[in-house]
Amino acid sequence: MTTPAAPLIAATGLTKHFPLGRRMFGPRRAVHAVNGIDFEVAVGETYALVGESGCGKTTTARMVLGLEGVTAGALRFHGKPVAELDAAERARFRRRVQVVFQDSNASLNPRKTLRQILGTALTVSGALRGASRAEVRERVVRLLTDVGLTPAESFLDRLPHELSGGQRQRVGIARALAPEPEFVIADEPVSALDISVRAQILTLLARIQRERGVAFLLISHDLAVVRNVAERVGVMYLGRIIETGPVGAVFARPVHPYTAALVDATPLPDPRPEVRARDHVDIRGDVPSPVSLPPGCAFHPRCPIAVERCRSVVPELVPLPDDPGVSVACHRAEERLAGLALPTVSAAHRPRPQEDPA
Amino acid sequence: MSGRRGAAARGAHPGVPGGAGNRGVGEPEGVAARATDVPLGATPVLELRDVVTEIRGVRGLVRPVDGVSLTVRAGQVVGLVGESGSGKSMTAFSVMRLFPTKAARVTGGEILLRGGDGRVRDLRTLGPDALRAVRGREIGMIFQDPASYLNPVLTVGRQLEQQLQAHGLGQGADARIAELLTDVGLSPEVARRYAHELSGGQCQRVGIASALACRPALVVADEPTTALDVTIQAQVLRLLARLQRDQGVALLLITHDLGVVAEVCDHVYVMYAGRIVEEGPVEDLFARPRHPYTQGLLAGVLDLLEPKPIRVSIEGSVPDLVRPPSGCRFHPRCPHAMPICEREAPPLLPRDEGAALGHSACWLHDPGVVGAGVTVEPGREDGP
Ligand SMILES: Nc1ncnc2c1ncn2[C@@H]1O[C@H](COP(=O)(O)OP(=O)(O)OP(=O)(O)O)[C@@H](O)[C@H]1O
Ligand SMILES: Nc1ncnc2c1ncn2[C@@H]1O[C@H](COP(=O)(O)OP(=O)(O)OP(=O)(O)O)[C@@H](O)[C@H]1O
Ligand code: SF4
Ligand SMILES: [Mg+2]
Ligand SMILES: [Mg+2]
């Protein structure tokens, strides 16, 4: 048996706590943004992190990019700990790992033309060191064309504010592609876009992956986007991955009660009464503060099937016995597999509006 | 085979019991009201007729609402959908003349509201004081950002009390406030709290309580769940549906999310660049969209339970309303555009004989233009 190639990126026990000002005589407090997560992204794969606001998705991305120091845990790039990379390897890592943000507007210099923005991205990365002006221009034109900003010549001298939101997002993608990365982190790349433009950007990302073999870490709060774009997903809750595996398996049969609640809460674009009248998983309340994480399973205060153990012991993310590829962090995962149901509430049925008596 | 999806497909997930496998296992006998059953004869509570709203800005004159007609009937949930900048919020603001900018003005049309006494009035003819009496009393409002309309220095209870007093309902306010908070799933104790002490979902519940405080016949909700997480959104949507059922208020729900429309609306209006391009009962509109824009929008909707290869269904992006396209405003992006589309704006034509299924504004529906018998394949009918 041959050993499989090391994953492109592997995170183990990745943790980030943001210290808060200390209250007088009080205990040291911190925002527990990310609390020991493990995930791997294979070469050419799209792995998604999904979860509600504040669950630690962006913080995870920033740690992978090296924009945020880690409180604990390790990150490996092609099997080698990133902390141990030498200067040359670190430069290569920075070039090979790129990012696309939700709001390209905020990340593009408003006073630079697209030619300057992309030209800098090409030369700074070393990909075009010492190239002539004409060579750089030609590469910029090719990049613009690649991301669908055509005819490219008409975009060269535009400023970011002279573009629509979707066009700006294309520039953000072009800039990420300039250094020929093998891994792109896309943090909510389509959340700010309209439906029609969203499809354009998602097909662009899919084409880039197909043609260039780029791997993606897709960060999104939208399960439908993740289901339609990614191959594998990690569902996050309060800084932990609570269920992970192939998107089809995870979303068709959510085992963790929180995954089930997320799937259930996602609106279905199907107005037929029989779909609308479906029962709903009965999850109440809000996500608690990450400053004082609930002990045990962080989901237990909202979990309808929590038992005593859930209140004290943190459940580990373990592979399901029947289903290679899906791992779940829930004390009752095996019982769920054996048929343990979540309580449901029925949808509000509305009576027919009254006829006008007149 | 038709592209419509069988209920069986939805219920077919092997599903861990109580998981997603529960959804869609239809028990039709429990379904009292089919979305399309809303009687056309139900009393209109709000009727917009050819409303035009203009904004005189530095870049010139824009008309974000350009001849919009729309009806909300008693007890109905009506959706107004469209992409960013299409004029949805401006339409809502026009009803109450509550604009975010002084430069905006309703310049045409009628805005007919049926009051609690059954009298129909044109809100455009009301002066500022009369209109203020209508706002919050006869029309409740819910906004996207709940924190923005809660006063940070007043408790929730004090604000609700002020609102009730302003409309002459100060008698027994404490009991009413406790009842309202309970109705929206909050503890009456929340009355003593300030906005910053509440979560986003709790703030929006307070917003809903405030909208319902004076028992209006109509609530206008502009993106009420857009700022909320999906589990909280589901709670708020279910709450709105329950209140709507129990109290019979009509709801005009503005959203860009077609999933939300599918979940709660009876009837839907699709807006594009300041105009209504299609309207109809939600089930038929989703199953058989007629307008090329609606077809493209629906083709772009992603379904969690039924993934499909993503394809670009509409090229380009929404036009700048300072210089709107001539003729049909969708023509530069429309895959079916014909010469007439560039010249003349298409009228809203019935989607079926008798117009029980609403209207669509596209020249393709005009037999005089394309010749009788030509039909457009709806965008969703692209199944195997
Ligand atoms: N620099 C910081 N200092 C203190 N707390 C922070 C900092 N950055 C993030 N946090 C906190 O860490 C938690 C995780 O935030 P993060 O931005 O990673 O969430 P997210 O999953 O990306 O959410 P969203 O979907 O809203 O973007 C949040 O509670 C956030 O308030
Ligand atoms: N404060 C303003 N000043 C000038 N023009 C404005 C202002 N607000 C909106 N507009 C114009 O009105 C148009 C419609 O805006 P509106 O807010 O109604 O869109 P919307 O459909 O609600 O979009 P969204 O989904 O982004 O909320 C915009 O395209 C813009 O041209
Ligand atoms: S009228 Fe013409 S341009 Fe407009 S939607 Fe119909 S076919 Fe397309
Ligand atoms: Mg984030
Ligand atoms: Mg709006």
Coordinates of N, CA, C and O in Angstrom, one line a residue, chain B residues 98-221:
Chain B
L98 N -42.2 57.8 3.8 CA -41.2 57.8 4.9 C -39.9 57.5 4.2 O -39.4 56.4 4.3
F99 N -39.3 58.5 3.5 CA -38.2 58.2 2.7 C -36.9 58.4 3.4 O -36.8 59.2 4.3
P100 N -35.8 57.7 3.0 CA -34.5 57.9 3.7 C -33.9 59.2 3.2 O -32.8 59.6 3.7
T101 N -34.4 59.8 2.2 CA -33.8 61.0 1.6 C -34.9 62.0 1.4 O -36.0 61.7 0.9
K102 N -34.6 63.3 1.6 CA -35.5 64.4 1.4 C -35.8 64.6 -0.1 O -36.8 65.2 -0.4
A103 N -34.9 64.1 -0.9 CA -35.0 64.3 -2.3 C -36.1 63.4 -3.0 O -36.4 63.6 -4.2
A104 N -36.7 62.5 -2.2 CA -37.7 61.6 -2.8 C -39.1 62.1 -2.7 O -39.4 62.7 -1.7
R105 N -39.9 61.8 -3.7 CA -41.2 62.4 -3.7 C -42.1 61.4 -4.5 O -41.7 61.0 -5.6
V106 N -43.3 61.2 -4.0 CA -44.3 60.4 -4.8 C -44.9 61.4 -5.8 O -45.5 62.4 -5.4
T107 N -44.8 61.1 -7.1 CA -45.2 62.1 -8.1 C -46.4 61.6 -8.9 O -46.9 62.3 -9.7
G108 N -46.8 60.4 -8.7 CA -48.0 59.9 -9.5 C -48.7 58.7 -8.9 O -48.1 58.0 -8.0
G109 N -49.9 58.5 -9.3 CA -50.6 57.3 -8.9 C -51.4 57.5 -7.6 O -51.5 58.5 -7.0
E110 N -52.0 56.4 -7.2 CA -52.9 56.4 -6.0 C -52.4 55.3 -5.0 O -51.9 54.2 -5.5
I111 N -52.5 55.6 -3.7 CA -52.2 54.6 -2.7 C -53.4 54.4 -1.8 O -53.6 55.2 -0.9
L112 N -54.2 53.4 -2.1 CA -55.5 53.3 -1.4 C -55.4 52.3 -0.3 O -54.9 51.2 -0.4
L113 N -55.8 52.8 0.9 CA -55.7 52.0 2.1 C -57.1 51.9 2.7 O -57.9 52.9 2.8
R114 N -57.5 50.7 3.0 CA -58.8 50.5 3.6 C -58.7 50.5 5.1 O -57.9 49.7 5.6
G115 N -59.3 51.4 5.7 CA -59.1 51.6 7.2 C -59.9 50.6 7.9 O -60.7 49.8 7.4
G116 N -59.7 50.6 9.3 CA -60.5 49.6 10.1 C -62.0 49.8 10.0 O -62.8 48.9 10.2
D117 N -62.4 51.1 9.7 CA -63.8 51.3 9.6 C -64.4 51.0 8.2 O -65.5 51.3 7.9
G118 N -63.5 50.4 7.3 CA -64.0 50.1 6.0 C -63.9 51.2 5.0 O -64.1 50.9 3.8
R119 N -63.5 52.4 5.4 CA -63.4 53.5 4.5 C -62.1 53.4 3.7 O -61.0 53.1 4.3
V120 N -62.1 53.7 2.4 CA -60.9 53.6 1.6 C -60.4 55.0 1.4 O -61.2 55.9 1.0
R121 N -59.2 55.2 1.7 CA -58.6 56.6 1.5 C -57.4 56.5 0.7 O -56.6 55.5 0.7
D122 N -57.1 57.6 -0.1 CA -55.9 57.7 -0.9 C -54.8 58.3 0.0 O -55.0 59.5 0.4
L123 N -53.8 57.6 0.4 CA -52.8 58.1 1.4 C -52.1 59.3 0.8 O -51.6 60.2 1.5
R124 N -52.1 59.4 -0.6 CA -51.4 60.6 -1.2 C -52.1 61.9 -0.9 O -51.5 62.9 -0.9
T125 N -53.4 61.8 -0.6 CA -54.1 63.1 -0.3 C -54.0 63.5 1.1 O -54.5 64.5 1.5
L126 N -53.5 62.6 2.0 CA -53.4 63.0 3.4 C -52.2 63.9 3.7 O -51.2 63.8 3.1
G127 N -52.5 64.8 4.6 CA -51.4 65.7 5.1 C -50.5 64.9 6.1 O -50.8 63.8 6.5
P128 N -49.4 65.6 6.5 CA -48.4 64.9 7.3 C -49.0 64.4 8.6 O -48.7 63.3 9.0
D129 N -49.9 65.1 9.2 CA -50.5 64.7 10.5 C -51.4 63.5 10.4 O -51.3 62.5 11.1
A130 N -52.2 63.5 9.4 CA -53.1 62.4 9.1 C -52.3 61.2 8.8 O -52.7 60.1 9.2
L131 N -51.2 61.4 8.0 CA -50.4 60.2 7.6 C -49.7 59.6 8.8 O -49.6 58.4 9.0
R132 N -49.3 60.5 9.7 CA -48.6 60.0 11.0 C -49.6 59.2 11.8 O -49.2 58.2 12.4
A133 N -50.8 59.6 11.8 CA -51.8 58.8 12.5 C -52.0 57.4 11.9 O -52.4 56.4 12.6
V134 N -51.8 57.3 10.6 CA -52.0 56.0 9.9 C -50.8 55.1 10.2 O -50.9 53.9 10.5
R135 N -49.6 55.7 10.1 CA -48.4 54.9 10.4 C -48.4 54.3 11.8 O -48.6 55.0 12.8
G136 N -48.1 53.1 11.9 CA -48.0 52.5 13.2 C -49.4 52.1 13.7 O -49.5 51.2 14.6
R137 N -50.4 52.8 13.3 CA -51.8 52.5 13.8 C -52.5 51.5 12.8 O -52.9 50.5 13.1
E138 N -52.6 52.0 11.5 CA -53.3 51.2 10.5 C -52.3 50.4 9.7 O -52.7 49.3 9.1
I139 N -51.1 50.8 9.6 CA -50.1 50.0 9.0 C -48.9 49.9 9.9 O -48.3 50.8 10.4
G140 N -48.6 48.6 10.2 CA -47.4 48.4 11.1 C -46.2 48.2 10.2 O -46.3 47.8 9.0
M141 N -45.0 48.5 10.7 CA -43.8 48.4 9.8 C -42.7 47.6 10.5 O -42.5 47.8 11.7
I142 N -42.1 46.8 9.8 CA -40.9 46.0 10.3 C -39.8 46.3 9.3 O -40.0 46.2 8.1
F143 N -38.6 46.6 9.9 CA -37.5 46.9 9.0 C -36.4 45.8 9.1 O -36.4 45.0 10.0
Q144 N -35.4 45.9 8.2 CA -34.3 45.0 8.2 C -33.5 45.0 9.4 O -33.2 44.0 10.0
D145 N -33.1 46.2 9.8 CA -32.2 46.4 11.0 C -33.0 46.8 12.2 O -33.3 47.9 12.4
P146 N -33.4 45.8 13.0 CA -34.3 46.1 14.1 C -33.7 47.1 15.1 O -34.5 47.9 15.7
A147 N -32.4 47.0 15.3 CA -31.8 47.9 16.3 C -32.0 49.4 15.9 O -32.0 50.3 16.7
S148 N -32.1 49.6 14.6 CA -32.1 51.0 14.1 C -33.3 51.8 14.5 O -33.3 53.0 14.6
Y149 N -34.4 51.1 14.8 CA -35.6 51.8 15.1 C -36.0 51.7 16.6 O -37.0 52.1 17.0
L150 N -35.1 51.0 17.3 CA -35.4 50.9 18.8 C -34.5 52.0 19.4 O -33.3 52.2 19.1
N151 N -35.2 52.8 20.2 CA -34.5 53.9 20.9 C -33.5 53.4 21.9 O -33.9 52.7 22.8
P152 N -32.2 53.7 21.8 CA -31.2 53.1 22.7 C -31.4 53.5 24.2 O -30.9 52.8 25.1
V153 N -32.0 54.7 24.4 CA -32.1 55.2 25.8 C -33.4 54.9 26.5 O -33.7 55.3 27.6
L154 N -34.3 54.2 25.8 CA -35.6 53.9 26.4 C -35.7 52.4 26.5 O -35.2 51.6 25.7
T155 N -36.4 51.9 27.6 CA -36.6 50.5 27.7 C -37.7 50.1 26.6 O -38.4 50.9 26.1
V156 N -37.6 48.8 26.3 CA -38.6 48.2 25.3 C -40.0 48.6 25.7 O -40.8 49.0 24.9
G157 N -40.3 48.4 27.0 CA -41.7 48.6 27.5 C -42.1 50.1 27.3 O -43.2 50.4 26.9
R158 N -41.2 51.0 27.6 CA -41.5 52.4 27.5 C -41.8 52.8 26.1 O -42.7 53.6 25.8
Q159 N -41.0 52.2 25.1 CA -41.2 52.6 23.7 C -42.6 52.1 23.2 O -43.3 52.8 22.5
L160 N -42.9 50.8 23.6 CA -44.2 50.3 23.2 C -45.3 51.1 23.8 O -46.3 51.4 23.2
E161 N -45.1 51.6 25.1 CA -46.1 52.4 25.8 C -46.3 53.7 25.0 O -47.4 54.1 24.8
Q162 N -45.2 54.4 24.7 CA -45.3 55.6 24.0 C -46.1 55.5 22.7 O -46.9 56.3 22.3
Q163 N -45.8 54.4 22.0 CA -46.5 54.1 20.7 C -48.0 54.0 20.9 O -48.8 54.5 20.2
L164 N -48.3 53.2 21.9 CA -49.8 53.0 22.2 C -50.4 54.3 22.6 O -51.5 54.6 22.1
Q165 N -49.7 55.1 23.4 CA -50.3 56.4 23.8 C -50.5 57.3 22.6 O -51.5 58.0 22.5
A166 N -49.5 57.3 21.8 CA -49.5 58.2 20.6 C -50.8 58.0 19.8 O -51.3 58.9 19.1
H167 N -51.3 56.7 19.8 CA -52.4 56.4 19.0 C -53.7 56.3 19.9 O -54.6 55.6 19.5
G168 N -53.6 56.9 21.1 CA -54.8 56.9 22.0 C -55.1 55.6 22.6 O -56.3 55.3 22.9
L169 N -54.1 54.7 22.7 CA -54.4 53.3 23.2 C -53.7 53.1 24.5 O -53.3 52.0 24.9
G170 N -53.4 54.2 25.3 CA -52.6 54.2 26.5 C -53.3 53.4 27.6 O -52.6 52.9 28.5
Q171 N -54.6 53.3 27.6 CA -55.4 52.6 28.6 C -54.9 51.1 28.7 O -54.9 50.4 27.7
G172 N -54.5 50.7 29.9 CA -54.2 49.3 30.1 C -53.0 48.9 29.3 O -52.8 47.7 28.9
A173 N -52.0 49.8 29.1 CA -50.9 49.6 28.2 C -50.0 48.4 28.8 O -49.5 47.6 28.0
D174 N -49.8 48.4 30.1 CA -49.0 47.4 30.7 C -49.4 46.0 30.3 O -48.6 45.1 29.9
A175 N -50.7 45.7 30.4 CA -51.2 44.4 30.1 C -51.0 44.1 28.6 O -50.6 43.0 28.2
R176 N -51.3 45.1 27.8 CA -51.2 44.9 26.4 C -49.7 44.7 26.0 O -49.5 43.8 25.1
I177 N -48.8 45.3 26.6 CA -47.4 45.1 26.3 C -47.0 43.7 26.7 O -46.3 43.0 25.9
A178 N -47.4 43.3 27.9 CA -47.1 41.9 28.3 C -47.6 40.9 27.3 O -47.0 39.9 26.9
E179 N -48.9 41.2 26.8 CA -49.5 40.3 25.9 C -48.7 40.3 24.5 O -48.5 39.2 24.0
L180 N -48.3 41.5 24.1 CA -47.6 41.6 22.8 C -46.3 40.8 22.9 O -45.9 40.1 22.0
L181 N -45.6 41.0 24.0 CA -44.3 40.3 24.1 C -44.4 38.8 24.1 O -43.7 38.1 23.5
T182 N -45.5 38.4 24.8 CA -45.7 37.0 24.9 C -46.1 36.4 23.5 O -45.6 35.4 23.1
D183 N -46.9 37.2 22.8 CA -47.3 36.8 21.4 C -46.1 36.6 20.5 O -46.1 35.7 19.7
V184 N -45.1 37.4 20.7 CA -43.9 37.2 19.8 C -42.9 36.3 20.4 O -41.7 36.2 19.9
G185 N -43.2 35.6 21.4 CA -42.3 34.6 22.0 C -41.3 35.1 22.9 O -40.2 34.5 23.1
L186 N -41.5 36.3 23.5 CA -40.5 36.9 24.4 C -41.2 36.9 25.8 O -42.4 36.8 26.0
S187 N -40.3 36.9 26.8 CA -40.8 37.0 28.2 C -41.2 38.4 28.5 O -40.6 39.4 28.0
P188 N -42.3 38.6 29.2 CA -42.8 40.0 29.5 C -41.7 40.8 30.2 O -41.7 42.1 30.2
E189 N -40.8 40.1 30.8 CA -39.7 40.8 31.5 C -38.8 41.6 30.5 O -38.1 42.5 31.0
V190 N -38.8 41.3 29.2 CA -38.1 42.0 28.2 C -38.5 43.5 28.2 O -37.7 44.3 27.8
A191 N -39.7 43.8 28.7 CA -40.1 45.2 28.7 C -39.2 46.1 29.5 O -39.1 47.3 29.2
R192 N -38.5 45.5 30.4 CA -37.6 46.3 31.3 C -36.2 46.5 30.6 O -35.3 47.1 31.2
R193 N -36.0 45.8 29.5 CA -34.6 45.9 28.9 C -34.5 46.9 27.9 O -35.4 47.4 27.3
Y194 N -33.2 47.2 27.6 CA -32.8 48.2 26.5 C -32.4 47.4 25.3 O -32.0 46.2 25.4
A195 N -32.4 48.1 24.1 CA -32.1 47.4 22.9 C -30.8 46.7 22.9 O -30.7 45.5 22.4
H196 N -29.8 47.3 23.5 CA -28.4 46.7 23.4 C -28.3 45.5 24.3 O -27.4 44.7 24.2
E197 N -29.3 45.2 25.1 CA -29.3 44.0 25.9 C -30.0 42.9 25.2 O -30.2 41.8 25.9
L198 N -30.4 43.1 24.0 CA -31.2 42.0 23.3 C -30.3 41.5 22.1 O -29.5 42.2 21.5
S199 N -30.5 40.2 21.8 CA -29.9 39.7 20.6 C -30.6 40.2 19.3 O -31.7 40.7 19.4
G200 N -30.0 39.9 18.2 CA -30.7 40.3 16.9 C -32.1 39.8 16.7 O -33.0 40.5 16.4
G201 N -32.2 38.5 17.1 CA -33.5 37.8 16.9 C -34.5 38.4 17.9 O -35.7 38.6 17.5
Q202 N -34.1 38.7 19.1 CA -35.0 39.3 20.1 C -35.4 40.7 19.7 O -36.6 41.1 19.8
C203 N -34.4 41.5 19.1 CA -34.7 42.9 18.7 C -35.8 42.8 17.6 O -36.8 43.6 17.6
Q204 N -35.7 41.8 16.7 CA -36.6 41.7 15.6 C -38.0 41.3 16.1 O -39.0 41.8 15.6
R205 N -38.0 40.5 17.2 CA -39.3 40.2 17.8 C -40.0 41.4 18.4 O -41.2 41.6 18.3
V206 N -39.1 42.2 19.0 CA -39.7 43.5 19.6 C -40.2 44.3 18.4 O -41.3 44.9 18.5
G207 N -39.5 44.4 17.3 CA -39.9 45.1 16.1 C -41.3 44.6 15.7 O -42.2 45.4 15.3
I208 N -41.5 43.3 15.7 CA -42.8 42.7 15.3 C -43.8 43.1 16.3 O -45.0 43.5 15.9
A209 N -43.5 43.0 17.6 CA -44.5 43.4 18.6 C -44.9 44.8 18.4 O -46.1 45.2 18.5
S210 N -44.0 45.7 18.1 CA -44.3 47.1 17.9 C -45.2 47.3 16.6 O -46.1 48.1 16.6
A211 N -44.9 46.5 15.6 CA -45.7 46.6 14.4 C -47.1 46.2 14.6 O -48.0 46.7 14.0
L212 N -47.3 45.3 15.5 CA -48.6 44.7 15.8 C -49.4 45.5 16.9 O -50.6 45.2 17.1
A213 N -48.6 46.3 17.6 CA -49.2 46.9 18.9 C -50.6 47.5 18.7 O -51.4 47.2 19.5
C214 N -50.8 48.2 17.6 CA -52.1 48.9 17.5 C -53.1 48.1 16.6 O -54.0 48.7 16.1
R215 N -52.8 46.8 16.5 CA -53.7 45.9 15.7 C -54.0 46.5 14.3 O -55.2 46.7 14.0
P216 N -52.9 46.7 13.5 CA -53.2 47.2 12.2 C -53.7 46.1 11.3 O -53.6 44.9 11.6
A217 N -54.4 46.5 10.2 CA -54.9 45.5 9.3 C -53.8 45.0 8.3 O -53.9 44.0 7.6
L218 N -52.7 45.8 8.3 CA -51.6 45.6 7.3 C -50.3 45.8 8.0 O -50.1 46.8 8.7
V219 N -49.4 44.9 7.7 CA -48.0 45.1 8.1 C -47.1 45.0 6.9 O -47.2 44.2 6.0
V220 N -46.2 46.1 6.8 CA -45.2 46.1 5.7 C -43.9 45.7 6.3 O -43.4 46.4 7.3
A221 N -43.3 44.7 5.9 CA -42.0 44.2 6.4 C -40.9 44.2 5.3 O -41.0 43.5 4.3

